Short mmCIF file of C-alpha atoms in Angstrom, two decimals:
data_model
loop_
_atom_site.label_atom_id
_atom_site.label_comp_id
_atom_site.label_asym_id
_atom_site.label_seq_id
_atom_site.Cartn_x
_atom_site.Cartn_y
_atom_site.Cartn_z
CA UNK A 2 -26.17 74.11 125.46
CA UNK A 3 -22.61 74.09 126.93
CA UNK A 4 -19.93 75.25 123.86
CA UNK A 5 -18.93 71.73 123.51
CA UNK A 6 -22.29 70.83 122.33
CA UNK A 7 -22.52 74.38 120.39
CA UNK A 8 -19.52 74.15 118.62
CA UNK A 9 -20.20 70.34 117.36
CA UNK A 10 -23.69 71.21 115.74
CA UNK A 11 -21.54 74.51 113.80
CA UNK A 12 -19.52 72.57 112.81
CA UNK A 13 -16.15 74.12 113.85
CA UNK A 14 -14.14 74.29 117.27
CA UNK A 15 -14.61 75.50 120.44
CA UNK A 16 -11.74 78.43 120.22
CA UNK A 17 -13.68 80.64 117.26
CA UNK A 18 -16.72 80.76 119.86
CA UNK A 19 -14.74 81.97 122.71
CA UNK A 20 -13.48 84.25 119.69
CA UNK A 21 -16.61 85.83 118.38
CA UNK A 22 -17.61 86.33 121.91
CA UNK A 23 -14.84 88.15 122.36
CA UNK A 24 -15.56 90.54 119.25
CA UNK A 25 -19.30 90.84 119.60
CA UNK A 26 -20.26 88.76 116.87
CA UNK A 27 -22.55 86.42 119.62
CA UNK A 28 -24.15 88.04 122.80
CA UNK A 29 -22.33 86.71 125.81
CA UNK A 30 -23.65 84.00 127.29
CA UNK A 31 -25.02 83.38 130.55
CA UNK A 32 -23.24 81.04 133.21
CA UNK A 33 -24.11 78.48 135.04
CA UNK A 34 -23.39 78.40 138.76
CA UNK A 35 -20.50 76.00 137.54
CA UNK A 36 -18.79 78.93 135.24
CA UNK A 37 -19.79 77.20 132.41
CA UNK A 38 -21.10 78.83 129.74
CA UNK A 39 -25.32 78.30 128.55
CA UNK A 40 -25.30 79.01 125.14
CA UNK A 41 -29.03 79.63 123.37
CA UNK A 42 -30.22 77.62 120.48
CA UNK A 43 -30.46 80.47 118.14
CA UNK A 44 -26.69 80.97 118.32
CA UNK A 45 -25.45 77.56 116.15
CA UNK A 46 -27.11 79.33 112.94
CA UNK A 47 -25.56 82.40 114.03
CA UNK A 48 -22.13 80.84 113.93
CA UNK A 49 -23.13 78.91 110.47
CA UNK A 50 -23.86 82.50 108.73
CA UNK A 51 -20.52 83.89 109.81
CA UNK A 52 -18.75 80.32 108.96
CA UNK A 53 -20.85 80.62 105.35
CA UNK A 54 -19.89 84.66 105.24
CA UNK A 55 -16.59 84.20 105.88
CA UNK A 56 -16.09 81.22 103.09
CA UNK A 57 -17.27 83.84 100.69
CA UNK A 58 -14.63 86.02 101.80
CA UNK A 59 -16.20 88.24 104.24
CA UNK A 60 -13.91 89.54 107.15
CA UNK A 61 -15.24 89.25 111.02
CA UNK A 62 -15.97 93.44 110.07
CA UNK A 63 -17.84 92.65 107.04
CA UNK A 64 -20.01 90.02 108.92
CA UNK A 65 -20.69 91.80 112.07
CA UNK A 66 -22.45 94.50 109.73
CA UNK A 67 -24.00 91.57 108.06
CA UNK A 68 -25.68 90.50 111.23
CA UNK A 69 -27.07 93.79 111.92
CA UNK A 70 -28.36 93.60 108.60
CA UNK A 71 -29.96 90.09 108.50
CA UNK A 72 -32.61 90.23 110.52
CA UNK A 73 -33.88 93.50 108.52
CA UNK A 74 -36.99 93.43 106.08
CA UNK A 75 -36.91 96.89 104.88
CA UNK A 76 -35.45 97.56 100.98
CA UNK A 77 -32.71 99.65 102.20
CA UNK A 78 -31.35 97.03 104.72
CA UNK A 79 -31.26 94.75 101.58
CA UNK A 80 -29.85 97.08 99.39
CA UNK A 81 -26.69 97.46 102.35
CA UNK A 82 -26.31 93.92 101.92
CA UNK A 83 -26.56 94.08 98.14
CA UNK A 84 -23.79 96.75 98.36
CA UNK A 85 -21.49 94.96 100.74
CA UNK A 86 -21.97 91.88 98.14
CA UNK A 87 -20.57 93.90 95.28
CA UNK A 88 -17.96 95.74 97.11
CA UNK A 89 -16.89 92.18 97.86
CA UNK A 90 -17.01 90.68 94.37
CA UNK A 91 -14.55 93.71 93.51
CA UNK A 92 -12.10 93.09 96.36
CA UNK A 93 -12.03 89.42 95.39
CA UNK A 94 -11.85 90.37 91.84
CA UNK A 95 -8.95 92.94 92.62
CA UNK A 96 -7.37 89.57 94.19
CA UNK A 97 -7.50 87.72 91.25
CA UNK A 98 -5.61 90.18 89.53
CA UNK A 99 -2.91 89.99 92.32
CA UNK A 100 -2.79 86.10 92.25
CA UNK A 101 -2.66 86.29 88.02
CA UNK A 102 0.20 88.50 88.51
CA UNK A 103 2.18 86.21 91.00
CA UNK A 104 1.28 83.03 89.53
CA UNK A 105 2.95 85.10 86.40
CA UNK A 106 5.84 86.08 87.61
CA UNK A 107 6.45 82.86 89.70
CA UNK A 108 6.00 80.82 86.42
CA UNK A 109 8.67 82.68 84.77
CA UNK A 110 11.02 81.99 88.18
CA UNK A 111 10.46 78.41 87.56
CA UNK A 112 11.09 78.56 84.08
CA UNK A 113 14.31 80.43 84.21
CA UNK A 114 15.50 78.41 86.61
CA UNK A 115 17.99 76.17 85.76
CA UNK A 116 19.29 73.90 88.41
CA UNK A 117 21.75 71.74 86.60
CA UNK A 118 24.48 73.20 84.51
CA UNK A 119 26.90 74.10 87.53
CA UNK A 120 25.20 78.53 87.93
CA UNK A 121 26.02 78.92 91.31
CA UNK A 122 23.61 81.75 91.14
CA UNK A 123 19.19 80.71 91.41
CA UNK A 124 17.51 83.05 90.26
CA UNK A 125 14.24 82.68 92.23
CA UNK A 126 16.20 83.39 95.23
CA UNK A 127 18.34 86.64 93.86
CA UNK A 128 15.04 87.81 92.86
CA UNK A 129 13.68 87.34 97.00
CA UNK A 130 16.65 89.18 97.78
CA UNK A 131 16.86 91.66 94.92
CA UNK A 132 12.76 92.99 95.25
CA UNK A 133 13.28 96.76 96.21
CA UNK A 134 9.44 97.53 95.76
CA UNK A 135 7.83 94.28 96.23
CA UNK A 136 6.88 91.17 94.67
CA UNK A 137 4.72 90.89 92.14
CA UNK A 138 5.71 93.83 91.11
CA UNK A 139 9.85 93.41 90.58
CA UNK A 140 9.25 89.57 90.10
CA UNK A 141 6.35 90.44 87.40
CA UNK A 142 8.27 92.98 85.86
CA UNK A 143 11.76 91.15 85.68
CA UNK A 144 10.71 87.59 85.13
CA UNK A 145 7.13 87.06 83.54
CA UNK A 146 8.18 86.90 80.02
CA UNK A 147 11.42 85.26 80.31
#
């Protein structure tokens, strides 16, 4: 199949292809006399698990030791992926607790924020300028329970 043709039945574009060629994540291709590349069958659900891996979050890293994984039987090859799994619900739960604390601390922006009244002064923007040691953490500490 040319990459046209591969990149229609995965489902995304031609450039991520080129892409995970690039990194190792599918086995080069061979050419045709043309230069054009002959993609193999087997590589569309290759590029659906990464697409599916990395819509749970999984980084191009994550998945290329998921592919080595995949295609294992054995417990302890499951048990890596098992691992990998929870290592990822923590990240993403770690994230959560980042977003909760933005989403806070923006809130309390909005809310002090008052527009009208003539204050030549907004206070979301002196707090942009004013953050010494970051975000969430100036903004969260300053404005979440305004």
């Amino acid at each position: 199949m040319k990459i046209g043709q591969v990149a229609t039945r995965a489902g995304v574009n031609i450039d991520p292809l080129r892409y995970y060629e690039r990194r190792g994540l599918l086995a080069e291709p061979q050419r045709r006399p043309s230069g054009y590349r002959e993609y193999p069958e087997e590589t569309v659900p290759i590029i659906r698990f990464i697409k599916r891996a990395q819509d749970l979050g999984f980084t191009l890293n994550e998945i290329e030791e998921l592919i080595s994984l995949r295609d294992g039987g054995n417990g302890r090859r499951r048990s890596e992926v098992r691992a990998l799994a929870e290592a990822k619900l923590r990240d993403i739960d770690q994230k959560l607790v980042r977003l909760r604390a933005m989403r806070s601390a923006l809130s309390g922006l909005v809310e002090s924020c008052a527009c009208s009244g003539g204050r030549p002064e907004c206070p979301i923007l002196e707090a942009l300028n004013d953050s010494a040691d970051g975000p969430e953490v100036s903004l969260g500490r300053r404005y979440a329970r305004r």
